[in-house]
Each structure stands twice: as C-alpha cells, then as structure tokens.
CSV table of C-alpha atoms in Angstrom, one decimal:
chain,number,residue,atom,x,y,z
T,1,MET,CA,-4.9,-3.5,-37.6
T,2,GLN,CA,-7.3,-3.1,-34.6
T,3,ASP,CA,-5.1,-0.2,-33.3
T,4,TYR,CA,-5.9,1.6,-36.5
T,5,PHE,CA,-9.7,1.5,-35.9
T,6,GLU,CA,-9.4,2.2,-32.2
T,7,ALA,CA,-7.6,5.5,-32.9
T,8,LEU,CA,-10.5,6.7,-35.1
T,9,PRO,CA,-13.2,9.2,-33.9
T,10,PRO,CA,-16.7,8.0,-33.3
T,11,GLU,CA,-18.0,9.6,-36.5
T,12,SER,CA,-15.9,7.0,-38.4
T,13,PHE,CA,-18.4,4.3,-37.3
T,14,GLU,CA,-22.1,3.6,-37.7
T,15,GLU,CA,-24.6,1.3,-36.2
T,16,ALA,CA,-25.3,-2.0,-38.2
T,17,HIS,CA,-28.0,-4.6,-38.1
T,18,CYS,CA,-28.4,-8.2,-39.2
T,19,LEU,CA,-28.1,-8.3,-43.0
T,20,PHE,CA,-31.1,-10.6,-43.2
T,21,CYS,CA,-33.5,-9.3,-40.6
T,22,ALA,CA,-32.4,-5.6,-40.3
T,23,PRO,CA,-33.6,-4.3,-36.9
T,24,GLN,CA,-36.8,-6.3,-36.8
T,25,ARG,CA,-35.5,-9.3,-34.8
T,26,PRO,CA,-33.8,-9.4,-31.4
T,27,THR,CA,-30.0,-9.7,-31.2
T,28,TYR,CA,-27.7,-10.8,-28.4
T,29,LEU,CA,-24.3,-9.4,-27.5
T,30,LYS,CA,-21.7,-12.2,-27.7
T,31,PHE,CA,-18.6,-10.1,-26.8
T,32,ILE,CA,-16.9,-6.8,-27.1
T,33,LYS,CA,-13.3,-6.5,-28.4
T,34,GLY,CA,-12.0,-3.0,-29.0
T,35,THR,CA,-14.3,-1.4,-31.5
T,36,GLN,CA,-16.1,-4.7,-32.3
T,37,PHE,CA,-19.5,-5.3,-30.8
T,38,ILE,CA,-20.3,-8.8,-31.9
T,39,HIS,CA,-23.9,-9.7,-31.9
T,40,THR,CA,-25.9,-12.8,-32.8
T,41,CYS,CA,-29.3,-12.3,-34.4
T,42,GLU,CA,-32.2,-14.5,-33.5
T,43,CYS,CA,-31.8,-15.9,-37.0
T,44,GLY,CA,-28.3,-17.1,-36.2
T,45,PHE,CA,-26.3,-14.5,-38.2
T,46,VAL,CA,-23.3,-13.1,-36.3
T,47,PHE,CA,-22.2,-9.6,-37.0
T,48,ASN,CA,-20.4,-6.5,-35.7
T,49,SER,CA,-23.0,-3.9,-34.8
T,50,TYR,CA,-20.4,-1.0,-34.6
T,51,GLN,CA,-19.0,-0.8,-38.1
T,52,PRO,CA,-16.7,1.5,-39.9
T,53,THR,CA,-18.4,3.7,-42.5
T,54,SER,CA,-17.8,3.0,-46.1
T,55,ALA,CA,-15.5,6.0,-46.4
T,56,THR,CA,-13.5,4.7,-43.4
T,57,LEU,CA,-13.2,1.2,-44.9
T,58,ARG,CA,-12.1,2.6,-48.3
T,59,ALA,CA,-9.4,4.7,-46.7
T,60,PHE,CA,-8.2,1.7,-44.6
T,61,TYR,CA,-8.0,-0.8,-47.4
T,62,SER,CA,-6.6,1.6,-50.0
T,63,GLU,CA,-4.2,3.6,-48.0
T,64,SER,CA,-3.5,2.1,-44.6
T,65,ALA,CA,0.0,0.7,-43.7
T,66,ALA,CA,-1.9,-1.7,-41.4
T,67,MET,CA,-2.6,-3.8,-44.5
T,68,SER,CA,1.1,-4.2,-45.1
T,69,GLU,CA,1.6,-5.4,-41.6
T,70,TRP,CA,-1.2,-7.9,-42.1
T,71,ALA,CA,0.5,-9.1,-45.2
T,72,LYS,CA,3.6,-9.7,-43.2
T,73,HIS,CA,1.7,-11.7,-40.6
T,74,LYS,CA,0.2,-13.8,-43.4
T,75,ALA,CA,3.7,-14.5,-44.7
T,76,THR,CA,4.8,-16.5,-41.6
T,77,ARG,CA,5.4,-20.2,-42.1
T,78,ARG,CA,2.3,-21.1,-39.9
T,79,GLU,CA,0.1,-19.0,-42.1
T,80,GLN,CA,1.7,-20.3,-45.3
T,81,VAL,CA,0.8,-23.9,-44.3
T,82,ARG,CA,-2.8,-22.8,-43.5
T,83,LYS,CA,-3.1,-21.0,-46.9
T,84,GLU,CA,-1.6,-23.9,-48.8
T,85,ASP,CA,-4.2,-26.2,-47.4
T,86,LYS,CA,-7.1,-23.9,-47.9
T,87,TYR,CA,-6.1,-22.7,-51.3
T,88,GLY,CA,-5.0,-26.2,-52.4
T,89,GLN,CA,-8.4,-27.6,-51.8
T,90,ALA,CA,-10.0,-24.8,-53.9
T,91,ILE,CA,-7.4,-25.2,-56.7
T,92,ALA,CA,-8.0,-28.9,-56.9
T,93,PHE,CA,-11.7,-28.3,-57.1
T,94,LEU,CA,-11.3,-25.7,-59.9
T,95,LYS,CA,-8.9,-27.9,-61.8
T,96,HIS,CA,-11.3,-30.8,-61.6
T,97,LYS,CA,-14.0,-28.5,-63.1
T,98,GLY,CA,-11.7,-27.5,-65.9
T,99,ILE,CA,-11.7,-23.7,-65.4
T,100,LYS,CA,-9.6,-21.7,-67.9
T,101,SER,CA,-10.0,-18.3,-66.3
T,102,ILE,CA,-10.5,-16.8,-62.8
T,103,LEU,CA,-11.1,-13.4,-61.2
T,104,ASP,CA,-9.9,-13.0,-57.6
T,105,VAL,CA,-11.7,-10.1,-55.9
T,106,GLY,CA,-9.7,-8.5,-53.1
T,107,CYS,CA,-6.6,-10.4,-54.3
T,108,GLY,CA,-4.2,-8.5,-51.9
T,109,ASN,CA,-0.6,-9.5,-52.7
T,110,GLY,CA,-1.6,-12.2,-55.2
T,111,ASP,CA,-0.8,-15.4,-53.1
T,112,PHE,CA,-3.9,-17.3,-54.2
T,113,LEU,CA,-3.6,-16.5,-57.9
T,114,ALA,CA,0.1,-17.4,-57.8
T,115,MET,CA,-0.8,-20.8,-56.6
T,116,VAL,CA,-3.6,-21.0,-59.2
T,117,LYS,CA,-1.1,-20.4,-62.0
T,118,THR,CA,1.1,-23.1,-60.7
T,119,GLY,CA,-1.7,-25.6,-60.0
T,120,ILE,CA,-3.7,-24.9,-63.3
T,121,PRO,CA,-1.2,-24.3,-66.1
T,122,GLY,CA,-2.5,-22.0,-68.8
T,123,VAL,CA,-5.2,-20.4,-66.7
T,124,VAL,CA,-6.0,-16.7,-67.4
T,125,GLU,CA,-6.1,-14.8,-64.1
T,126,LEU,CA,-7.0,-11.3,-63.0
T,127,GLY,CA,-6.8,-9.9,-59.4
T,128,ILE,CA,-8.6,-6.8,-58.3
T,129,ASP,CA,-7.9,-4.9,-55.1
T,130,PRO,CA,-8.1,-1.3,-53.8
T,131,ASN,CA,-4.6,-1.3,-52.3
T,132,ALA,CA,-1.9,-0.2,-54.7
T,133,ALA,CA,1.0,-1.5,-52.6
T,134,ALA,CA,-0.6,-5.0,-52.4
T,135,LEU,CA,-1.0,-4.9,-56.2
T,136,THR,CA,2.6,-4.1,-56.6
T,137,GLU,CA,3.5,-7.2,-54.8
T,138,ALA,CA,1.1,-9.3,-56.8
T,139,HIS,CA,2.5,-7.9,-60.0
T,140,ARG,CA,6.0,-9.0,-58.9
T,141,LEU,CA,4.5,-12.5,-58.6
T,142,GLY,CA,3.6,-12.2,-62.3
T,143,ILE,CA,-0.2,-11.8,-61.6
T,144,SER,CA,-2.4,-9.7,-63.8
T,145,VAL,CA,-3.9,-7.1,-61.6
T,146,LYS,CA,-6.3,-4.1,-61.7
T,147,GLN,CA,-6.9,-1.5,-59.0
T,148,ALA,CA,-10.6,-1.3,-58.2
T,149,ASP,CA,-12.9,-0.1,-55.4
T,150,ILE,CA,-14.5,-3.3,-54.2
T,151,PHE,CA,-16.5,-1.5,-51.5
T,152,GLU,CA,-18.9,0.1,-54.0
T,153,PHE,CA,-18.2,-2.3,-56.9
T,154,GLN,CA,-20.7,-2.0,-59.7
T,155,HIS,CA,-20.9,-3.9,-63.0
T,156,ASN,CA,-19.9,-1.7,-65.9
T,157,GLY,CA,-18.8,-4.3,-68.5
T,158,ALA,CA,-15.1,-3.3,-68.1
T,159,LEU,CA,-13.9,-6.8,-67.4
T,160,SER,CA,-14.1,-10.1,-69.3
T,161,CYS,CA,-16.3,-13.0,-68.2
T,162,PHE,CA,-14.5,-15.7,-66.1
T,163,ASP,CA,-15.1,-19.4,-65.4
T,164,ALA,CA,-14.6,-18.7,-61.6
T,165,ILE,CA,-14.6,-15.8,-59.2
T,166,SER,CA,-13.1,-16.0,-55.8
T,167,LEU,CA,-13.5,-13.9,-52.7
T,168,TRP,CA,-11.1,-14.8,-49.9
T,169,GLY,CA,-12.0,-13.0,-46.7
T,170,VAL,CA,-13.8,-10.2,-48.6
T,171,ILE,CA,-17.5,-10.3,-48.1
T,172,GLU,CA,-17.4,-9.8,-44.4
T,173,HIS,CA,-15.6,-6.5,-44.9
T,174,VAL,CA,-18.1,-4.8,-47.3
T,175,LYS,CA,-21.3,-3.0,-46.3
T,176,ASP,CA,-23.4,-4.8,-48.9
T,177,PRO,CA,-22.2,-8.3,-49.5
T,178,LEU,CA,-25.2,-9.3,-51.5
T,179,GLY,CA,-24.8,-6.2,-53.7
T,180,LEU,CA,-21.1,-7.0,-54.3
T,181,ILE,CA,-22.0,-10.6,-55.4
T,182,GLN,CA,-24.8,-9.4,-57.6
T,183,ALA,CA,-22.4,-6.9,-59.3
T,184,LEU,CA,-19.9,-9.7,-59.9
T,185,LEU,CA,-22.3,-12.2,-61.3
T,186,PRO,CA,-22.4,-10.6,-64.9
T,187,TYR,CA,-18.6,-11.3,-65.0
T,188,LEU,CA,-19.2,-15.1,-64.4
T,189,VAL,CA,-19.9,-17.3,-67.4
T,190,PRO,CA,-23.1,-19.4,-67.3
T,191,GLY,CA,-22.5,-22.4,-65.1
T,192,GLY,CA,-19.4,-20.8,-63.7
T,193,TRP,CA,-18.2,-21.0,-60.0
T,194,LEU,CA,-18.3,-18.5,-57.2
T,195,LEU,CA,-15.9,-19.3,-54.3
T,196,GLY,CA,-16.1,-17.5,-51.0
T,197,CYS,CA,-14.3,-17.8,-47.7
T,198,VAL,CA,-15.3,-16.0,-44.4
T,199,PRO,CA,-14.0,-16.3,-40.9
T,200,ASN,CA,-15.2,-18.8,-38.3
T,201,VAL,CA,-16.7,-16.8,-35.4
T,202,LYS,CA,-14.9,-19.2,-33.0
T,203,SER,CA,-11.5,-18.6,-34.6
C-alpha cells in the first residue's frame, strides 16, 4: 500500500493541519515514514501533515489493486484472531442493545457484517464502500452492499435509517471526518449507536 503512494508525483499530495486547531497551534514532528510526515499538535492530536488529495484517495480506494493486497493481509490467521476479538466485542455490545439494523461504512469485503449476521440473527445489514472488487467479495458472503463515495459522502435520503452505524478504520482516511459523521447522522435512528475504530499511533 505504501509503495502505491510513494510512486505518486508531488501534486498528488497537499499540506494538512490539525483538524481541531488548523495552523494556529504549534506542531511537532514525531517521525517520517515514506510519504507520511507524522506530527503531534500541541492539543495532542496526531496527524499526517503530507496527505493525499481527495482525488488521489478516491482513485486509490476505488481502483487500486493495493486494496486487494491489503485484504489478503487481513485474511491471515493472526489478523482473523484480532478481528474476531475486536468485532466480537462490538457485536456483543450491539446485541445487548437490541439493534435490528446496521450500516457499515467502508465495509470492504464484508467481514464485520458477516460476523454481525451470525452474532445477531435477523439483523438487517447494509455495507457501503467505494471499491467494487471488495463489494463483490462482500456480496459472496451474503452481505447487502451498495457502492458509494465515502470521501465526499453527503446525506441525500437515499438510505433507510439504522439502529447502528459502524466505521472500522475509516475516519482516519477521509479529509473531513466530522463532515462524514454529520452526513451519516440523519441515517441513524434517535438513540442509535455510532461505532468507530481508529489506529493506535503506537501500533
């Protein structure tokens, strides 16, 4: 995946600032890894200051073969054990809350929703993702899917409302995480649950 971005020209990237403080507060460089310039803002937020443009991200997630390679990595036994633990905790929580429907944003190949269907019988599920190849795999698992651009996602009333919305490793990839969440909220029933997972900077 990193090789994909390292092969891109400089115009595929743009400078980014802390999502909360913009350029007003000082930041400190933590480390550089390839095209990633990881900074910590004075407020504590950790971010990459050299980010792909929206067009670059859209092309990567919708067309790149790198996503297929990432899916293969996630299919290893070690990753399966990690996913079962992580997803299992979320599913137990959602089952306890009595959810009947869920929208998984950036569903990829449908692993999470497949586990939801097993763990919460009768649940109505929908996964959305920009990558057609990933959605083909999700469909093979019996998951209801819809191709959608999650990078400039806007509420348009096209989906039903759901008891829960999940974003597994999604919001750290979009330019406007708060905007994405705000666009998703109208699809959440009053009192519904929004679940998110982001990387640990020490991982």
